[in-house]
mmCIF file of N, CA and C in Angstrom:
data_model
loop_
_atom_site.group_PDB
_atom_site.id
_atom_site.type_symbol
_atom_site.label_atom_id
_atom_site.label_comp_id
_atom_site.label_asym_id
_atom_site.label_seq_id
_atom_site.Cartn_x
_atom_site.Cartn_y
_atom_site.Cartn_z
ATOM 1 N N MET C 282 142.284 129.647 144.898
ATOM 2 C CA MET C 282 142.161 130.808 144.041
ATOM 3 C C MET C 282 141.453 130.399 142.771
ATOM 4 N N THR C 283 140.692 131.306 142.291
ATOM 5 C CA THR C 283 139.996 131.040 141.057
ATOM 6 C C THR C 283 140.104 132.247 140.152
ATOM 7 N N GLY C 284 140.178 132.007 138.852
ATOM 8 C CA GLY C 284 140.286 133.100 137.901
ATOM 9 C C GLY C 284 138.990 133.843 137.735
ATOM 10 N N ALA C 285 137.891 133.164 137.927
ATOM 11 C CA ALA C 285 136.585 133.812 137.810
ATOM 12 C C ALA C 285 136.030 134.021 139.196
ATOM 13 N N LYS C 286 135.317 135.091 139.344
ATOM 14 C CA LYS C 286 134.743 135.381 140.649
ATOM 15 C C LYS C 286 133.660 134.358 140.949
ATOM 16 N N GLU C 287 133.742 133.779 142.153
ATOM 17 C CA GLU C 287 132.704 132.858 142.568
ATOM 18 C C GLU C 287 131.467 133.685 142.859
ATOM 19 N N GLU C 288 130.550 133.183 143.589
ATOM 20 C CA GLU C 288 129.374 133.964 143.935
ATOM 21 C C GLU C 288 129.821 135.224 144.652
ATOM 22 N N ALA C 289 129.081 136.307 144.495
ATOM 23 C CA ALA C 289 129.490 137.622 144.995
ATOM 24 C C ALA C 289 129.946 137.597 146.445
ATOM 25 N N GLY C 290 129.248 136.882 147.306
ATOM 26 C CA GLY C 290 129.614 136.882 148.720
ATOM 27 C C GLY C 290 130.633 135.838 149.088
ATOM 28 N N ASP C 291 131.070 135.029 148.145
ATOM 29 C CA ASP C 291 131.933 133.903 148.464
ATOM 30 C C ASP C 291 133.398 134.110 148.125
ATOM 31 N N ALA C 292 133.747 135.270 147.593
ATOM 32 C CA ALA C 292 135.135 135.468 147.176
ATOM 33 C C ALA C 292 135.574 136.893 147.485
ATOM 34 N N THR C 293 136.868 137.025 147.731
ATOM 35 C CA THR C 293 137.493 138.317 148.007
ATOM 36 C C THR C 293 138.516 138.593 146.923
ATOM 37 N N PRO C 294 138.526 139.806 146.366
ATOM 38 C CA PRO C 294 139.562 140.123 145.372
ATOM 39 C C PRO C 294 140.954 139.942 145.979
ATOM 40 N N LEU C 295 141.799 139.245 145.259
ATOM 41 C CA LEU C 295 143.133 138.928 145.765
ATOM 42 C C LEU C 295 144.065 140.142 145.754
ATOM 43 N N ALA C 296 143.983 140.967 144.717
ATOM 44 C CA ALA C 296 144.912 142.098 144.584
ATOM 45 C C ALA C 296 144.886 143.032 145.791
ATOM 46 N N PRO C 297 143.709 143.483 146.257
ATOM 47 C CA PRO C 297 143.720 144.377 147.419
ATOM 48 C C PRO C 297 144.271 143.707 148.680
ATOM 49 N N LEU C 298 143.973 142.424 148.852
ATOM 50 C CA LEU C 298 144.487 141.707 150.021
ATOM 51 C C LEU C 298 146.006 141.640 149.982
ATOM 52 N N LEU C 299 146.562 141.338 148.818
ATOM 53 C CA LEU C 299 148.026 141.315 148.690
ATOM 54 C C LEU C 299 148.621 142.706 148.904
ATOM 55 N N GLY C 300 147.949 143.720 148.394
ATOM 56 C CA GLY C 300 148.418 145.092 148.589
ATOM 57 C C GLY C 300 148.418 145.485 150.059
ATOM 58 N N ARG C 301 147.362 145.113 150.773
ATOM 59 C CA ARG C 301 147.303 145.418 152.210
ATOM 60 C C ARG C 301 148.381 144.650 152.967
ATOM 61 N N THR C 302 148.636 143.417 152.550
ATOM 62 C CA THR C 302 149.682 142.624 153.194
ATOM 63 C C THR C 302 151.049 143.251 152.945
ATOM 64 N N ALA C 303 151.285 143.723 151.730
ATOM 65 C CA ALA C 303 152.549 144.411 151.424
ATOM 66 C C ALA C 303 152.712 145.642 152.311
ATOM 67 N N GLN C 304 151.633 146.383 152.509
ATOM 68 C CA GLN C 304 151.691 147.575 153.357
ATOM 69 C C GLN C 304 152.032 147.209 154.803
ATOM 70 N N GLU C 305 151.466 146.125 155.299
ATOM 71 C CA GLU C 305 151.767 145.688 156.665
ATOM 72 C C GLU C 305 153.227 145.257 156.793
ATOM 73 N N VAL C 306 153.762 144.603 155.771
ATOM 74 C CA VAL C 306 155.184 144.222 155.800
ATOM 75 C C VAL C 306 156.048 145.480 155.808
ATOM 76 N N ARG C 307 155.644 146.499 155.054
ATOM 77 C CA ARG C 307 156.388 147.770 155.070
ATOM 78 C C ARG C 307 156.346 148.400 156.461
ATOM 79 N N ARG C 308 155.215 148.312 157.131
ATOM 80 C CA ARG C 308 155.135 148.845 158.504
ATOM 81 C C ARG C 308 156.077 148.098 159.428
ATOM 82 N N CYS C 309 156.169 146.783 159.254
ATOM 83 C CA CYS C 309 157.117 145.996 160.052
ATOM 84 C C CYS C 309 158.542 146.440 159.762
ATOM 85 N N ARG C 310 158.831 146.708 158.516
ATOM 86 C CA ARG C 310 160.161 147.170 158.133
ATOM 87 C C ARG C 310 160.473 148.507 158.804
ATOM 88 N N ASP C 311 159.499 149.388 158.876
ATOM 89 C CA ASP C 311 159.707 150.666 159.548
ATOM 90 C C ASP C 311 160.096 150.462 161.009
ATOM 91 N N VAL C 312 159.472 149.485 161.667
ATOM 92 C CA VAL C 312 159.811 149.190 163.064
ATOM 93 C C VAL C 312 161.243 148.684 163.150
ATOM 94 N N VAL C 313 161.616 147.796 162.248
ATOM 95 C CA VAL C 313 162.984 147.260 162.245
ATOM 96 C C VAL C 313 163.995 148.388 162.041
ATOM 97 N N LEU C 314 163.698 149.316 161.141
ATOM 98 C CA LEU C 314 164.607 150.445 160.918
ATOM 99 C C LEU C 314 164.750 151.298 162.175
ATOM 100 N N ARG C 315 163.649 151.504 162.903
ATOM 101 C CA ARG C 315 163.726 152.280 164.148
ATOM 102 C C ARG C 315 164.563 151.553 165.195
ATOM 103 N N VAL C 316 164.407 150.232 165.270
ATOM 104 C CA VAL C 316 165.211 149.449 166.216
ATOM 105 C C VAL C 316 166.689 149.549 165.841
ATOM 106 N N GLU C 317 166.984 149.416 164.559
ATOM 107 C CA GLU C 317 168.378 149.496 164.104
ATOM 108 C C GLU C 317 168.985 150.851 164.451
ATOM 109 N N LEU C 318 168.249 151.915 164.199
ATOM 110 C CA LEU C 318 168.745 153.257 164.527
ATOM 111 C C LEU C 318 168.937 153.428 166.028
ATOM 112 N N ALA C 319 168.023 152.891 166.809
ATOM 113 C CA ALA C 319 168.136 153.002 168.269
ATOM 114 C C ALA C 319 169.367 152.264 168.779
ATOM 115 N N VAL C 320 169.613 151.070 168.260
ATOM 116 C CA VAL C 320 170.782 150.299 168.692
ATOM 117 C C VAL C 320 172.067 151.022 168.295
ATOM 118 N N HIS C 321 172.105 151.532 167.066
ATOM 119 C CA HIS C 321 173.296 152.281 166.642
ATOM 120 C C HIS C 321 173.495 153.512 167.529
ATOM 121 N N GLY C 322 172.407 154.174 167.888
ATOM 122 C CA GLY C 322 172.500 155.332 168.772
ATOM 123 C C GLY C 322 173.060 154.963 170.137
ATOM 124 N N LEU C 323 172.603 153.839 170.677
ATOM 125 C CA LEU C 323 173.110 153.386 171.978
ATOM 126 C C LEU C 323 174.609 153.060 171.905
ATOM 127 N N ILE C 324 175.028 152.485 170.813
ATOM 128 C CA ILE C 324 176.465 152.189 170.651
ATOM 129 C C ILE C 324 177.247 153.488 170.545
ATOM 130 N N ASP C 325 176.755 154.427 169.730
ATOM 131 C CA ASP C 325 177.447 155.701 169.551
ATOM 132 C C ASP C 325 177.535 156.487 170.852
ATOM 133 N N GLU C 326 176.504 156.376 171.710
ATOM 134 C CA GLU C 326 176.495 157.096 172.986
ATOM 135 C C GLU C 326 177.292 156.377 174.064
ATOM 136 N N GLY C 327 177.738 155.171 173.779
ATOM 137 C CA GLY C 327 178.514 154.420 174.759
ATOM 138 C C GLY C 327 177.674 153.600 175.716
ATOM 139 N N ALA C 328 176.360 153.604 175.544
ATOM 140 C CA ALA C 328 175.496 152.813 176.423
ATOM 141 C C ALA C 328 175.703 151.322 176.184
ATOM 142 N N ILE C 329 176.067 150.977 174.984
ATOM 143 C CA ILE C 329 176.435 149.600 174.657
ATOM 144 C C ILE C 329 177.893 149.645 174.235
ATOM 145 N N ARG C 330 178.718 148.960 174.989
ATOM 146 C CA ARG C 330 180.152 149.054 174.734
ATOM 147 C C ARG C 330 180.716 147.853 174.001
ATOM 148 N N ASP C 331 179.946 146.812 173.887
ATOM 149 C CA ASP C 331 180.429 145.599 173.234
ATOM 150 C C ASP C 331 180.379 145.785 171.726
ATOM 151 N N ARG C 332 181.500 146.071 171.132
ATOM 152 C CA ARG C 332 181.582 146.312 169.688
ATOM 153 C C ARG C 332 181.531 145.007 168.889
ATOM 154 N N ARG C 333 181.437 143.874 169.591
ATOM 155 C CA ARG C 333 181.355 142.593 168.898
ATOM 156 C C ARG C 333 179.923 142.288 168.449
ATOM 157 N N LEU C 334 179.073 143.260 168.489
ATOM 158 C CA LEU C 334 177.680 143.060 168.102
ATOM 159 C C LEU C 334 177.486 143.092 166.586
ATOM 160 N N GLY C 335 178.558 143.057 165.860
ATOM 161 C CA GLY C 335 178.492 143.159 164.412
ATOM 162 C C GLY C 335 177.539 142.156 163.779
ATOM 163 N N ALA C 336 177.609 140.900 164.195
ATOM 164 C CA ALA C 336 176.750 139.867 163.608
ATOM 165 C C ALA C 336 175.286 140.139 163.916
ATOM 166 N N GLU C 337 174.993 140.582 165.141
ATOM 167 C CA GLU C 337 173.618 140.872 165.512
ATOM 168 C C GLU C 337 173.090 142.082 164.750
ATOM 169 N N LEU C 338 173.946 143.104 164.611
ATOM 170 C CA LEU C 338 173.531 144.290 163.846
ATOM 171 C C LEU C 338 173.332 143.940 162.379
ATOM 172 N N GLN C 339 174.181 143.064 161.876
ATOM 173 C CA GLN C 339 174.018 142.618 160.495
ATOM 174 C C GLN C 339 172.717 141.839 160.337
ATOM 175 N N ALA C 340 172.330 141.091 161.366
ATOM 176 C CA ALA C 340 171.067 140.344 161.316
ATOM 177 C C ALA C 340 169.878 141.304 161.254
ATOM 178 N N ILE C 341 169.955 142.415 161.976
ATOM 179 C CA ILE C 341 168.893 143.422 161.911
ATOM 180 C C ILE C 341 168.821 143.988 160.501
ATOM 181 N N ASP C 342 169.964 144.276 159.917
ATOM 182 C CA ASP C 342 169.999 144.813 158.556
ATOM 183 C C ASP C 342 169.461 143.799 157.554
ATOM 184 N N LEU C 343 169.817 142.530 157.735
ATOM 185 C CA LEU C 343 169.321 141.479 156.848
ATOM 186 C C LEU C 343 167.801 141.355 156.964
ATOM 187 N N LEU C 344 167.277 141.442 158.179
ATOM 188 C CA LEU C 344 165.825 141.405 158.370
ATOM 189 C C LEU C 344 165.163 142.566 157.639
ATOM 190 N N ASP C 345 165.746 143.736 157.733
ATOM 191 C CA ASP C 345 165.225 144.903 157.016
ATOM 192 C C ASP C 345 165.181 144.634 155.510
ATOM 193 N N GLN C 346 166.268 144.106 154.969
ATOM 194 C CA GLN C 346 166.333 143.833 153.536
ATOM 195 C C GLN C 346 165.315 142.770 153.114
ATOM 196 N N ARG C 347 165.156 141.741 153.952
ATOM 197 C CA ARG C 347 164.188 140.682 153.630
ATOM 198 C C ARG C 347 162.766 141.235 153.645
ATOM 199 N N LEU C 348 162.453 142.055 154.633
ATOM 200 C CA LEU C 348 161.114 142.642 154.695
ATOM 201 C C LEU C 348 160.860 143.555 153.500
ATOM 202 N N ALA C 349 161.868 144.319 153.108
ATOM 203 C CA ALA C 349 161.721 145.197 151.941
ATOM 204 C C ALA C 349 161.451 144.370 150.687
ATOM 205 N N ASP C 350 162.202 143.294 150.507
ATOM 206 C CA ASP C 350 162.000 142.436 149.339
ATOM 207 C C ASP C 350 160.630 141.765 149.374
ATOM 208 N N LEU C 351 160.218 141.290 150.540
ATOM 209 C CA LEU C 351 158.898 140.666 150.653
ATOM 210 C C LEU C 351 157.784 141.657 150.335
ATOM 211 N N ALA C 352 157.909 142.880 150.825
ATOM 212 C CA ALA C 352 156.900 143.900 150.543
ATOM 213 C C ALA C 352 156.840 144.191 149.047
ATOM 214 N N ASP C 353 157.997 144.310 148.413
ATOM 215 C CA ASP C 353 158.036 144.549 146.968
ATOM 216 C C ASP C 353 157.423 143.380 146.205
ATOM 217 N N TRP C 354 157.719 142.157 146.633
ATOM 218 C CA TRP C 354 157.190 140.961 145.981
ATOM 219 C C TRP C 354 155.670 140.916 146.113
ATOM 220 N N LEU C 355 155.168 141.166 147.309
ATOM 221 C CA LEU C 355 153.716 141.166 147.521
ATOM 222 C C LEU C 355 153.035 142.250 146.692
ATOM 223 N N ALA C 356 153.653 143.409 146.604
ATOM 224 C CA ALA C 356 153.083 144.493 145.794
ATOM 225 C C ALA C 356 153.061 144.099 144.318
ATOM 226 N N ALA C 357 154.121 143.432 143.852
ATOM 227 C CA ALA C 357 154.155 142.969 142.460
ATOM 228 C C ALA C 357 153.075 141.916 142.213
ATOM 229 N N LEU C 358 152.892 141.017 143.167
ATOM 230 C CA LEU C 358 151.824 140.024 143.038
ATOM 231 C C LEU C 358 150.453 140.697 143.006
ATOM 232 N N ALA C 359 150.293 141.716 143.824
ATOM 233 C CA ALA C 359 149.013 142.446 143.845
ATOM 234 C C ALA C 359 148.730 143.064 142.486
ATOM 235 N N ARG C 360 149.755 143.655 141.877
ATOM 236 C CA ARG C 360 149.572 144.264 140.554
ATOM 237 C C ARG C 360 149.261 143.213 139.492
ATOM 238 N N ALA C 361 149.833 142.017 139.640
ATOM 239 C CA ALA C 361 149.653 140.964 138.642
ATOM 240 C C ALA C 361 148.396 140.129 138.866
ATOM 241 N N ALA C 362 147.784 140.246 140.030
ATOM 242 C CA ALA C 362 146.657 139.379 140.377
ATOM 243 C C ALA C 362 145.425 139.616 139.513
ATOM 244 N N GLY C 363 145.296 140.823 138.992
ATOM 245 C CA GLY C 363 144.160 141.117 138.131
ATOM 246 C C GLY C 363 142.838 140.732 138.771
ATOM 247 N N PRO C 364 142.013 139.972 138.048
ATOM 248 C CA PRO C 364 140.678 139.655 138.554
ATOM 249 C C PRO C 364 140.618 138.422 139.460
ATOM 250 N N LEU C 365 141.761 137.902 139.867
ATOM 251 C CA LEU C 365 141.730 136.706 140.710
ATOM 252 C C LEU C 365 141.041 136.996 142.035
ATOM 253 N N HIS C 366 140.346 135.989 142.525
ATOM 254 C CA HIS C 366 139.647 136.099 143.801
ATOM 255 C C HIS C 366 140.074 134.963 144.715
ATOM 256 N N LEU C 367 140.015 135.236 145.978
ATOM 257 C CA LEU C 367 140.360 134.267 147.006
ATOM 258 C C LEU C 367 139.066 133.821 147.671
ATOM 259 N N PRO C 368 138.820 132.519 147.782
ATOM 260 C CA PRO C 368 137.599 132.074 148.461
ATOM 261 C C PRO C 368 137.555 132.597 149.895
ATOM 262 N N GLU C 369 136.380 132.983 150.342
ATOM 263 C CA GLU C 369 136.227 133.511 151.705
ATOM 264 C C GLU C 369 136.756 132.522 152.745
ATOM 265 N N ALA C 370 136.619 131.230 152.465
ATOM 266 C CA ALA C 370 137.103 130.221 153.412
ATOM 267 C C ALA C 370 138.604 130.359 153.659
ATOM 268 N N ALA C 371 139.325 130.883 152.691
ATOM 269 C CA ALA C 371 140.768 131.055 152.844
ATOM 270 C C ALA C 371 141.101 132.164 153.842
ATOM 271 N N LEU C 372 140.140 133.024 154.128
ATOM 272 C CA LEU C 372 140.385 134.147 155.033
ATOM 273 C C LEU C 372 140.084 133.815 156.491
ATOM 274 N N THR C 373 139.666 132.600 156.783
ATOM 275 C CA THR C 373 139.346 132.254 158.166
ATOM 276 C C THR C 373 140.567 132.362 159.069
ATOM 277 N N GLY C 374 141.751 132.240 158.505
ATOM 278 C CA GLY C 374 142.971 132.374 159.294
ATOM 279 C C GLY C 374 143.162 133.756 159.877
ATOM 280 N N LEU C 375 142.509 134.765 159.290
ATOM 281 C CA LEU C 375 142.631 136.126 159.838
ATOM 282 C C LEU C 375 142.116 136.190 161.273
ATOM 283 N N ALA C 376 141.081 135.426 161.561
ATOM 284 C CA ALA C 376 140.497 135.453 162.906
ATOM 285 C C ALA C 376 141.491 134.972 163.960
ATOM 286 N N GLY C 377 142.455 134.157 163.564
ATOM 287 C CA GLY C 377 143.426 133.634 164.510
ATOM 288 C C GLY C 377 144.616 134.548 164.775
ATOM 289 N N LEU C 378 144.703 135.664 164.059
ATOM 290 C CA LEU C 378 145.817 136.588 164.289
ATOM 291 C C LEU C 378 145.666 137.258 165.646
ATOM 292 N N ARG C 379 146.759 137.402 166.349
ATOM 293 C CA ARG C 379 146.736 137.951 167.713
ATOM 294 C C ARG C 379 146.434 139.444 167.761
ATOM 295 N N LEU C 380 146.890 140.196 166.796
ATOM 296 C CA LEU C 380 146.762 141.650 166.841
ATOM 297 C C LEU C 380 145.514 142.117 166.092
ATOM 298 N N ALA C 381 144.602 142.739 166.823
ATOM 299 C CA ALA C 381 143.340 143.190 166.236
ATOM 300 C C ALA C 381 143.569 144.195 165.114
ATOM 301 N N ASP C 382 144.521 145.122 165.306
ATOM 302 C CA ASP C 382 144.741 146.124 164.260
ATOM 303 C C ASP C 382 145.288 145.484 162.986
ATOM 304 N N LEU C 383 146.063 144.418 163.118
ATOM 305 C CA LEU C 383 146.561 143.712 161.939
ATOM 306 C C LEU C 383 145.416 142.980 161.243
ATOM 307 N N ARG C 384 144.565 142.297 162.031
ATOM 308 C CA ARG C 384 143.392 141.630 161.449
ATOM 309 C C ARG C 384 142.546 142.619 160.663
ATOM 310 N N GLN C 385 142.304 143.796 161.254
ATOM 311 C CA GLN C 385 141.476 144.814 160.600
ATOM 312 C C GLN C 385 142.148 145.345 159.341
ATOM 313 N N ALA C 386 143.451 145.605 159.412
ATOM 314 C CA ALA C 386 144.163 146.148 158.257
ATOM 315 C C ALA C 386 144.157 145.164 157.094
ATOM 316 N N LEU C 387 144.425 143.894 157.375
ATOM 317 C CA LEU C 387 144.453 142.895 156.310
ATOM 318 C C LEU C 387 143.065 142.656 155.726
ATOM 319 N N ALA C 388 142.038 142.796 156.564
ATOM 320 C CA ALA C 388 140.665 142.606 156.093
ATOM 321 C C ALA C 388 140.144 143.833 155.354
ATOM 322 N N GLY C 389 140.913 144.924 155.387
ATOM 323 C CA GLY C 389 140.484 146.137 154.700
ATOM 324 C C GLY C 389 139.489 146.950 155.500
ATOM 325 N N GLN C 390 139.448 146.715 156.802
ATOM 326 C CA GLN C 390 138.540 147.458 157.673
ATOM 327 C C GLN C 390 139.270 148.666 158.227
ATOM 328 N N ASP C 391 138.602 149.778 158.207
ATOM 329 C CA ASP C 391 139.199 150.985 158.768
ATOM 330 C C ASP C 391 139.212 150.863 160.278
ATOM 331 N N GLY C 392 140.367 151.106 160.842
ATOM 332 C CA GLY C 392 140.511 151.105 162.288
ATOM 333 C C GLY C 392 141.044 152.444 162.715
ATOM 334 N N PRO C 393 141.105 152.681 164.003
ATOM 335 C CA PRO C 393 141.647 153.951 164.462
ATOM 336 C C PRO C 393 143.110 154.074 164.091
ATOM 337 N N ALA C 394 143.443 155.196 163.494
ATOM 338 C CA ALA C 394 144.838 155.452 163.138
ATOM 339 C C ALA C 394 145.612 155.723 164.402
ATOM 340 N N GLY C 395 146.779 155.172 164.482
ATOM 341 C CA GLY C 395 147.585 155.421 165.673
ATOM 342 C C GLY C 395 148.893 154.684 165.586
ATOM 343 N N GLU C 396 149.748 155.010 166.493
ATOM 344 C CA GLU C 396 151.065 154.401 166.541
ATOM 345 C C GLU C 396 150.930 152.995 167.136
ATOM 346 N N ALA C 397 151.665 152.062 166.569
ATOM 347 C CA ALA C 397 151.672 150.711 167.094
ATOM 348 C C ALA C 397 152.242 150.730 168.510
ATOM 349 N N ARG C 398 151.654 149.935 169.367
ATOM 350 C CA ARG C 398 152.121 149.882 170.750
ATOM 351 C C ARG C 398 153.030 148.685 170.921
ATOM 352 N N THR C 399 154.036 148.883 171.762
ATOM 353 C CA THR C 399 154.958 147.817 172.065
ATOM 354 C C THR C 399 154.776 147.455 173.523
ATOM 355 N N GLU C 400 154.581 146.169 173.778
ATOM 356 C CA GLU C 400 154.459 145.714 175.149
ATOM 357 C C GLU C 400 155.806 145.164 175.578
ATOM 358 N N LEU C 401 156.385 145.791 176.583
ATOM 359 C CA LEU C 401 157.691 145.349 177.082
ATOM 360 C C LEU C 401 157.496 144.130 177.960
ATOM 361 N N PHE C 402 158.447 143.235 177.899
ATOM 362 C CA PHE C 402 158.350 142.013 178.681
ATOM 363 C C PHE C 402 159.490 141.909 179.639
#
């Protein structure tokens, strides 16, 4: 990271990248909340009868809280980043991400809007 912008094509503003990352963490949190609600629904309907799932349900809630805090932290960093820039070389890791829509979102590229797909295994 550098406080001054390197050559125009050699650096990416850090604040928008952090903001986009915070947004992606919030999207992950939304998925966790849907999973938590679905599991609670299955328990309430009697589809899951093992009431000893307390620790696992608490783990889902803890994951939700951690994601919320991480998203807030990233958003705060984005606001504080000001004119800082990230060298383009630091973004090469984006190419290694498995999910194309995540790569596009973090890079600030507009992609087709749509619901995230889940592949069952």
